[in-house]
Amino acid sequence: MSTSGTPGTSPFAGAASPYPGGDPYADYRSTGFPFTHLPDLADRRLGAAVIAASDEFFAERENLIEPGPAHFDPAHFGHKGKVMDGWETRRRRGTSADSPHPADGDHDWALIRLGVPGTVHGVVVDTAHFRGNHPQAVGIEATSLPGTPSPGDLLGGDVRWTPLVPRTPVGGHAANGFRVECGRRFTHLRLSQYPDGGIARLRVHGEAVPDPAWLAVLGTFDLAALENGGHAEDASDRFYSPPVNSIHPGRSHKMDDGWETRRRRDKGHDWVRYRLTGQAVLRAVEIDTGCYKGNAAGWAALSVLDATTGADPADHTTGWSEVLPRTRLQPDTVHRFPLDRTPTATHVRIDIHPDGGIARLRVHGSLTDEGAGRLRLRAGRP
């Protein structure tokens, strides 16, 4: 395990200065991390939840996984004190007047169920707006349990937890990022903060690895969906919103809940390349322009590729086969296309002409025996 810098450390340390007024993010400490392009497996929109915490006196645990940055209102106070957009516990105390400080191992914890089980490549412990009340250090562990275990199940003595981030000092009002090098599939995390304090957000970046048994029961499912192990590998443009939005669950509810590009002023076009759950036989496609009315993509085409043949998905000139020709799209509409043939593919690429927005892409089909076998290996279930 390591961060983007020195192994076992956060790039920031210590408390931030008191709030100076004005833009609360003006002195926020952050840097680029090599894993944040990957989806957040703890995103509430994927079904993640903070199912238990040792203490949440000042601010509720559920705030940890809210989408978007934490907000700060310097004038907002409640009957318990300052209202913070994060998870904040009360101040820990020692056992007596002679020992007023907490013991070295004292800490608070929160249990997080990932919205999508998967392999974790990096985490961000965001202490935005917690300046002198952030934890001194944090630690993160992970486990994998079938079904829907309760907090009591997770806290049982027989549960094996794997350290992802050892106990490490963190800084206040900062994005504390840690790269994780562990290829196992996990379903739950335990976030510990020493000895107490506040954390605004937790982001868990990785690759989804769904339950192979569940997908086998379904048979035909959406192979591009993030919750089923789909992944938006690359895109021509991410100006207004990221392409991963297009494979989120459910329908889009507002314009920034899909993938939208800037207005093109050349003769080119935009595209997204997706890796499917695994090698599969495709049967039908849905292209949804929901909430895009004056800015929907004008036309779309869909091509497929089977990378098990040795073809390189990043090479858009070789190995790709068009299964949906350039087709006119309507604004704010779900378009459904049965495929005339049933191609075998591991990747799909949508090309939109010339630019605009796509809310959702659904690719319906079934895994091949090879695709199902590879998924079972990734999930640790040969």
Short mmCIF file of C-alpha atoms in Angstrom, two decimals:
data_model
loop_
_atom_site.label_atom_id
_atom_site.label_comp_id
_atom_site.label_asym_id
_atom_site.label_seq_id
_atom_site.Cartn_x
_atom_site.Cartn_y
_atom_site.Cartn_z
CA MET A 1 0.00 0.00 0.00
CA SER A 2 1.25 3.49 -0.76
CA THR A 3 0.19 6.99 -1.63
CA SER A 4 1.10 8.96 -4.70
CA GLY A 5 4.24 9.98 -2.81
CA THR A 6 6.04 8.27 0.06
CA PRO A 7 4.69 4.79 0.90
CA GLY A 8 2.52 4.71 4.02
CA THR A 9 2.04 8.49 4.27
CA SER A 10 -0.46 11.12 3.25
CA PRO A 11 0.80 14.07 1.15
CA PHE A 12 -0.61 16.38 3.85
CA ALA A 13 -0.27 16.56 7.62
CA GLY A 14 -1.33 18.72 10.51
CA ALA A 15 -4.17 21.09 11.10
CA ALA A 16 -5.14 23.78 8.61
CA SER A 17 -5.43 27.45 9.52
CA PRO A 18 -8.69 28.73 11.01
CA TYR A 19 -11.34 29.67 8.45
CA PRO A 20 -10.21 33.05 7.05
CA GLY A 21 -13.55 34.03 5.50
CA GLY A 22 -14.52 34.11 1.86
CA ASP A 23 -14.20 31.02 -0.30
CA PRO A 24 -13.77 28.10 2.16
CA TYR A 25 -11.92 26.08 -0.49
CA ALA A 26 -9.34 28.82 -1.19
CA ASP A 27 -6.79 27.20 1.16
CA TYR A 28 -7.94 23.60 0.67
CA ARG A 29 -4.98 21.26 0.21
CA SER A 30 -5.22 18.79 -2.65
CA THR A 31 -3.17 17.20 -5.37
CA GLY A 32 -3.67 14.80 -8.26
CA PHE A 33 -3.84 11.09 -7.50
CA PRO A 34 -3.26 8.38 -10.14
CA PHE A 35 -6.45 6.47 -9.33
CA THR A 36 -9.24 9.06 -9.21
CA HIS A 37 -10.23 8.41 -12.84
CA LEU A 38 -11.64 5.09 -11.61
CA PRO A 39 -15.25 4.98 -10.36
CA ASP A 40 -16.05 5.49 -6.69
CA LEU A 41 -17.27 2.10 -5.46
CA ALA A 42 -18.64 3.77 -2.31
CA ASP A 43 -20.91 6.14 -4.26
CA ARG A 44 -24.35 6.31 -2.67
CA ARG A 45 -25.88 6.38 -6.17
CA LEU A 46 -24.56 2.82 -6.66
CA GLY A 47 -26.23 1.59 -3.48
CA ALA A 48 -23.39 2.19 -1.01
CA ALA A 49 -24.24 2.90 2.62
CA VAL A 50 -22.53 3.71 5.90
CA ILE A 51 -24.31 1.05 7.91
CA ALA A 52 -22.89 1.73 11.40
CA ALA A 53 -20.51 3.97 13.34
CA SER A 54 -19.17 4.02 16.86
CA ASP A 55 -20.22 7.66 17.32
CA GLU A 56 -21.80 10.42 15.23
CA PHE A 57 -22.55 13.05 17.85
CA PHE A 58 -21.78 16.16 15.79
CA ALA A 59 -22.40 15.00 12.22
CA GLU A 60 -24.04 11.92 10.70
CA ARG A 61 -22.04 9.07 9.25
CA GLU A 62 -24.13 9.03 6.05
CA ASN A 63 -22.49 12.28 4.92
CA LEU A 64 -19.27 10.36 4.23
CA ILE A 65 -20.49 9.02 0.89
CA GLU A 66 -22.62 11.90 -0.36
CA PRO A 67 -21.87 12.76 -4.01
CA GLY A 68 -20.15 16.05 -4.61
CA PRO A 69 -17.85 18.13 -2.41
CA ALA A 70 -18.67 18.96 1.20
CA HIS A 71 -20.37 22.30 1.84
CA PHE A 72 -19.52 24.77 4.57
CA ASP A 73 -21.74 27.45 6.11
CA PRO A 74 -19.81 29.36 8.78
CA ALA A 75 -23.02 30.63 10.37
CA HIS A 76 -24.84 27.28 10.61
CA PHE A 77 -25.02 26.07 14.20
CA GLY A 78 -27.41 23.60 15.83
CA HIS A 79 -28.23 22.62 19.39
CA LYS A 80 -25.12 20.38 19.48
CA GLY A 81 -22.78 22.97 18.01
CA LYS A 82 -21.37 23.69 14.55
CA VAL A 83 -23.22 21.82 11.80
CA MET A 84 -20.70 20.11 9.54
CA ASP A 85 -21.15 18.31 6.23
CA GLY A 86 -19.29 15.13 7.11
CA TRP A 87 -18.97 12.50 9.84
CA GLU A 88 -17.86 14.01 13.15
CA THR A 89 -17.57 12.33 16.53
CA ARG A 90 -17.41 13.84 20.00
CA ARG A 91 -14.08 14.56 21.69
CA ARG A 92 -12.62 11.53 23.40
CA ARG A 93 -11.39 11.80 26.98
CA GLY A 94 -9.13 9.74 29.21
CA THR A 95 -10.13 7.73 32.24
CA SER A 96 -9.47 10.28 35.01
CA ALA A 97 -8.20 13.73 35.88
CA ASP A 98 -4.75 12.24 36.14
CA SER A 99 -5.12 10.67 32.68
CA PRO A 100 -7.27 13.15 30.71
CA HIS A 101 -6.05 12.15 27.25
CA PRO A 102 -7.35 9.18 25.25
CA ALA A 103 -5.19 6.10 25.09
CA ASP A 104 -3.03 5.52 22.04
CA GLY A 105 -5.37 2.91 20.58
CA ASP A 106 -8.63 4.76 21.19
CA HIS A 107 -10.51 5.45 17.97
CA ASP A 108 -13.87 5.79 16.28
CA TRP A 109 -14.98 3.66 13.37
CA ALA A 110 -17.54 3.49 10.56
CA LEU A 111 -18.63 0.47 8.51
CA ILE A 112 -19.19 1.09 4.79
CA ARG A 113 -20.97 -1.26 2.41
CA LEU A 114 -19.66 -0.69 -1.09
CA GLY A 115 -22.31 0.05 -3.66
CA VAL A 116 -20.48 -2.28 -6.02
CA PRO A 117 -18.05 -4.94 -4.75
CA GLY A 118 -14.68 -4.73 -6.41
CA THR A 119 -10.93 -4.31 -6.27
CA VAL A 120 -9.77 -1.10 -4.61
CA HIS A 121 -6.96 0.87 -6.27
CA GLY A 122 -7.00 3.97 -4.10
CA VAL A 123 -8.92 5.86 -1.42
CA VAL A 124 -9.31 9.53 -0.58
CA VAL A 125 -10.03 10.54 3.03
CA ASP A 126 -11.28 14.08 2.53
CA THR A 127 -11.18 16.33 5.61
CA ALA A 128 -12.56 19.43 3.86
CA HIS A 129 -13.61 22.12 6.39
CA PHE A 130 -12.31 20.08 9.31
CA ARG A 131 -9.39 22.31 10.22
CA GLY A 132 -8.62 21.78 13.90
CA ASN A 133 -11.13 19.01 14.47
CA HIS A 134 -9.92 16.41 11.97
CA PRO A 135 -8.51 13.05 13.13
CA GLN A 136 -4.81 12.77 13.88
CA ALA A 137 -4.62 9.55 11.87
CA VAL A 138 -6.81 7.11 9.93
CA GLY A 139 -6.75 3.46 9.01
CA ILE A 140 -8.82 1.48 6.48
CA GLU A 141 -9.53 -2.25 6.38
CA ALA A 142 -11.62 -4.31 3.97
CA THR A 143 -13.44 -7.61 3.94
CA SER A 144 -15.61 -9.66 1.61
CA LEU A 145 -18.78 -11.33 2.84
CA PRO A 146 -21.64 -12.83 0.83
CA GLY A 147 -25.19 -11.57 0.98
CA THR A 148 -26.19 -8.59 3.10
CA PRO A 149 -24.40 -8.94 6.43
CA SER A 150 -25.55 -6.81 9.36
CA PRO A 151 -23.24 -4.58 11.42
CA GLY A 152 -23.22 -7.33 14.04
CA ASP A 153 -22.09 -9.85 11.44
CA LEU A 154 -19.27 -7.57 10.31
CA LEU A 155 -18.11 -6.94 13.86
CA GLY A 156 -18.02 -10.65 14.67
CA GLY A 157 -14.74 -12.11 15.82
CA ASP A 158 -14.56 -14.54 12.91
CA VAL A 159 -14.50 -11.86 10.19
CA ARG A 160 -11.14 -11.46 8.50
CA TRP A 161 -10.19 -7.84 7.75
CA THR A 162 -7.43 -6.96 5.30
CA PRO A 163 -5.52 -3.70 5.95
CA LEU A 164 -5.64 -1.37 2.95
CA VAL A 165 -4.26 1.74 4.64
CA PRO A 166 -2.32 1.27 7.89
CA ARG A 167 -2.77 3.78 10.69
CA THR A 168 -1.44 6.94 9.03
CA PRO A 169 -1.35 10.64 9.99
CA VAL A 170 -3.60 12.89 7.89
CA GLY A 171 -4.00 16.61 7.43
CA GLY A 172 -6.97 18.84 8.09
CA HIS A 173 -8.93 20.57 5.31
CA ALA A 174 -7.20 18.35 2.73
CA ALA A 175 -7.65 15.49 0.28
CA ASN A 176 -5.59 12.71 1.86
CA GLY A 177 -5.07 10.10 -0.86
CA PHE A 178 -3.67 6.59 -0.60
CA ARG A 179 -2.88 4.20 -3.43
CA VAL A 180 -3.86 0.60 -2.65
CA GLU A 181 -2.08 -2.40 -4.13
CA CYS A 182 -4.31 -5.37 -3.39
CA GLY A 183 -5.98 -7.37 -6.13
CA ARG A 184 -8.70 -8.97 -4.01
CA ARG A 185 -12.42 -8.32 -4.29
CA PHE A 186 -14.05 -6.61 -1.30
CA THR A 187 -17.63 -5.84 -0.27
CA HIS A 188 -17.19 -3.76 2.92
CA LEU A 189 -14.72 -1.32 4.49
CA ARG A 190 -13.99 -0.28 8.06
CA LEU A 191 -12.76 3.31 8.39
CA SER A 192 -11.04 4.14 11.68
CA GLN A 193 -10.08 7.61 12.89
CA TYR A 194 -7.64 8.13 15.76
CA PRO A 195 -8.60 9.22 18.32
CA ASP A 196 -11.71 11.13 17.15
CA GLY A 197 -12.70 14.00 14.88
CA GLY A 198 -14.31 14.71 11.56
CA ILE A 199 -14.04 13.42 7.99
CA ALA A 200 -16.03 15.07 5.21
CA ARG A 201 -15.99 12.43 2.48
CA LEU A 202 -14.61 8.97 1.74
CA ARG A 203 -13.96 8.02 -1.89
CA VAL A 204 -13.07 4.43 -2.77
CA HIS A 205 -11.75 4.24 -6.33
CA GLY A 206 -11.52 0.88 -8.04
CA GLU A 207 -12.94 -1.60 -10.51
CA ALA A 208 -16.28 -3.29 -10.03
CA VAL A 209 -16.35 -7.08 -9.69
CA PRO A 210 -19.98 -8.26 -9.42
CA ASP A 211 -21.22 -11.52 -7.96
CA PRO A 212 -20.80 -14.15 -10.71
CA ALA A 213 -23.51 -16.38 -9.24
CA TRP A 214 -26.09 -13.58 -9.36
CA LEU A 215 -25.31 -12.72 -12.97
CA ALA A 216 -25.49 -16.41 -13.89
CA VAL A 217 -29.01 -16.56 -12.45
CA LEU A 218 -30.02 -13.45 -14.40
CA GLY A 219 -28.69 -14.84 -17.68
CA THR A 220 -29.33 -11.74 -19.80
CA PHE A 221 -28.37 -8.42 -18.18
CA ASP A 222 -26.82 -5.03 -18.90
CA LEU A 223 -23.18 -5.83 -19.64
CA ALA A 224 -22.10 -2.17 -19.65
CA ALA A 225 -23.61 -1.29 -16.25
CA LEU A 226 -21.12 -0.30 -13.59
CA GLU A 227 -22.95 -2.41 -11.02
CA ASN A 228 -22.44 -5.45 -13.30
CA GLY A 229 -18.73 -4.83 -13.82
CA GLY A 230 -18.83 -2.55 -16.85
CA HIS A 231 -16.20 0.17 -17.10
CA ALA A 232 -15.90 3.39 -19.10
CA GLU A 233 -12.28 2.96 -20.23
CA ASP A 234 -11.73 6.15 -22.21
CA ALA A 235 -13.53 9.03 -23.87
CA SER A 236 -12.80 11.82 -26.30
CA ASP A 237 -14.15 14.54 -24.00
CA ARG A 238 -15.12 14.93 -20.33
CA PHE A 239 -15.73 18.66 -20.29
CA TYR A 240 -19.15 18.85 -18.63
CA SER A 241 -19.48 15.43 -17.01
CA PRO A 242 -17.63 12.08 -16.94
CA PRO A 243 -18.55 9.11 -19.16
CA VAL A 244 -18.93 6.81 -16.12
CA ASN A 245 -22.24 8.58 -15.46
CA SER A 246 -23.65 6.89 -18.56
CA ILE A 247 -23.45 3.45 -16.92
CA HIS A 248 -24.85 4.41 -13.50
CA PRO A 249 -28.00 2.68 -12.23
CA GLY A 250 -31.45 4.01 -13.07
CA ARG A 251 -32.42 6.87 -15.31
CA SER A 252 -30.78 10.27 -15.32
CA HIS A 253 -32.58 12.86 -13.18
CA LYS A 254 -30.80 16.01 -14.30
CA MET A 255 -28.50 17.20 -17.02
CA ASP A 256 -25.19 16.62 -15.21
CA ASP A 257 -26.17 13.04 -14.39
CA GLY A 258 -25.09 11.80 -17.84
CA TRP A 259 -22.10 12.27 -20.16
CA GLU A 260 -21.91 15.59 -22.00
CA THR A 261 -19.15 17.03 -24.18
CA ARG A 262 -18.26 20.60 -25.07
CA ARG A 263 -19.52 22.07 -28.36
CA ARG A 264 -17.29 20.98 -31.23
CA ARG A 265 -16.04 23.62 -33.63
CA ASP A 266 -14.23 21.19 -35.93
CA LYS A 267 -15.35 18.34 -38.18
CA GLY A 268 -14.68 15.56 -35.67
CA HIS A 269 -16.96 13.64 -33.32
CA ASP A 270 -16.97 12.35 -29.75
CA TRP A 271 -16.90 8.80 -28.39
CA VAL A 272 -16.73 6.60 -25.31
CA ARG A 273 -15.13 3.15 -25.12
CA TYR A 274 -16.54 0.69 -22.59
CA ARG A 275 -15.22 -2.61 -21.29
CA LEU A 276 -18.09 -5.02 -20.70
CA THR A 277 -18.50 -7.40 -17.76
CA GLY A 278 -16.67 -10.01 -19.81
CA GLN A 279 -16.82 -11.71 -23.18
CA ALA A 280 -20.49 -11.86 -24.05
CA VAL A 281 -23.07 -12.33 -26.77
CA LEU A 282 -24.92 -9.04 -27.33
CA ARG A 283 -28.63 -8.88 -28.14
CA ALA A 284 -29.91 -5.31 -27.76
CA VAL A 285 -28.81 -1.76 -27.02
CA GLU A 286 -30.50 1.23 -25.37
CA ILE A 287 -29.30 4.80 -25.87
CA ASP A 288 -30.99 7.24 -23.50
CA THR A 289 -30.78 11.01 -24.01
CA GLY A 290 -32.85 11.74 -20.89
CA CYS A 291 -32.67 15.37 -19.66
CA TYR A 292 -30.70 16.40 -22.77
CA LYS A 293 -33.11 18.54 -24.78
CA GLY A 294 -31.24 21.25 -26.69
CA ASN A 295 -27.91 19.49 -26.25
CA ALA A 296 -28.57 15.80 -27.00
CA ALA A 297 -26.21 14.03 -29.36
CA GLY A 298 -27.47 14.32 -32.94
CA TRP A 299 -26.58 10.86 -34.21
CA ALA A 300 -24.98 7.77 -32.69
CA ALA A 301 -23.28 4.62 -33.95
CA LEU A 302 -22.14 1.58 -31.98
CA SER A 303 -19.18 -0.70 -32.68
CA VAL A 304 -17.97 -3.83 -30.88
CA LEU A 305 -14.64 -5.62 -30.40
CA ASP A 306 -13.57 -8.95 -28.90
CA ALA A 307 -10.25 -8.41 -27.12
CA THR A 308 -9.81 -12.14 -26.53
CA THR A 309 -8.70 -12.32 -30.19
CA GLY A 310 -5.68 -10.17 -29.33
CA ALA A 311 -7.16 -6.96 -30.78
CA ASP A 312 -6.26 -3.76 -28.93
CA PRO A 313 -9.39 -1.85 -27.81
CA ALA A 314 -7.42 1.41 -27.74
CA ASP A 315 -6.75 1.11 -31.49
CA HIS A 316 -9.98 2.35 -33.00
CA THR A 317 -8.85 1.46 -36.54
CA THR A 318 -8.48 -2.32 -36.17
CA GLY A 319 -10.73 -5.09 -34.86
CA TRP A 320 -13.90 -3.03 -34.49
CA SER A 321 -17.16 -4.00 -36.17
CA GLU A 322 -20.13 -1.66 -36.48
CA VAL A 323 -23.38 -3.19 -35.22
CA LEU A 324 -25.50 -0.03 -35.18
CA PRO A 325 -24.98 2.39 -38.08
CA ARG A 326 -25.10 6.13 -37.55
CA THR A 327 -28.66 6.71 -36.37
CA ARG A 328 -30.62 9.88 -35.61
CA LEU A 329 -31.32 10.46 -31.92
CA GLN A 330 -34.22 12.37 -30.40
CA PRO A 331 -33.83 14.63 -27.34
CA ASP A 332 -34.88 13.35 -23.90
CA THR A 333 -35.73 9.89 -25.25
CA VAL A 334 -34.94 6.21 -24.65
CA HIS A 335 -33.96 4.61 -27.99
CA ARG A 336 -34.09 0.79 -28.17
CA PHE A 337 -32.29 -1.19 -30.86
CA PRO A 338 -32.48 -4.99 -31.19
CA LEU A 339 -29.28 -6.13 -32.90
CA ASP A 340 -29.78 -7.85 -36.25
CA ARG A 341 -26.96 -10.23 -35.43
CA THR A 342 -25.66 -11.34 -32.06
CA PRO A 343 -21.97 -10.38 -31.97
CA THR A 344 -19.50 -11.68 -29.40
CA ALA A 345 -17.64 -8.82 -27.73
CA THR A 346 -15.67 -7.66 -24.71
CA HIS A 347 -15.84 -3.94 -25.58
CA VAL A 348 -18.27 -1.51 -27.17
CA ARG A 349 -17.71 2.02 -28.45
CA ILE A 350 -20.39 4.62 -28.95
CA ASP A 351 -19.62 7.37 -31.45
CA ILE A 352 -21.80 10.47 -31.24
CA HIS A 353 -21.98 13.00 -34.06
CA PRO A 354 -20.94 15.68 -33.75
CA ASP A 355 -21.12 16.24 -29.96
CA GLY A 356 -23.64 16.55 -27.12
CA GLY A 357 -25.01 14.43 -24.31
CA ILE A 358 -25.85 10.78 -23.65
CA ALA A 359 -27.57 10.02 -20.35
CA ARG A 360 -27.30 6.22 -20.32
CA LEU A 361 -26.03 3.36 -22.48
CA ARG A 362 -27.42 -0.13 -21.87
CA VAL A 363 -25.95 -3.19 -23.61
CA HIS A 364 -28.06 -6.28 -23.03
CA GLY A 365 -26.66 -9.77 -23.49
CA SER A 366 -25.23 -12.87 -21.81
CA LEU A 367 -21.74 -13.91 -20.83
CA THR A 368 -20.06 -16.65 -22.81
CA ASP A 369 -18.58 -19.60 -20.92
CA GLU A 370 -15.17 -17.96 -21.22
CA GLY A 371 -16.51 -14.61 -19.98
CA ALA A 372 -18.20 -16.25 -17.00
CA GLY A 373 -15.06 -18.21 -16.16
CA ARG A 374 -12.85 -15.13 -16.17
CA LEU A 375 -15.32 -13.27 -13.95
CA ARG A 376 -15.31 -16.11 -11.42
CA LEU A 377 -11.50 -15.90 -11.28
CA ARG A 378 -11.60 -12.15 -10.69
CA ALA A 379 -14.11 -12.68 -7.90
CA GLY A 380 -11.91 -15.35 -6.33
CA ARG A 381 -14.37 -18.12 -7.08
CA PRO A 382 -12.73 -20.50 -9.58
#
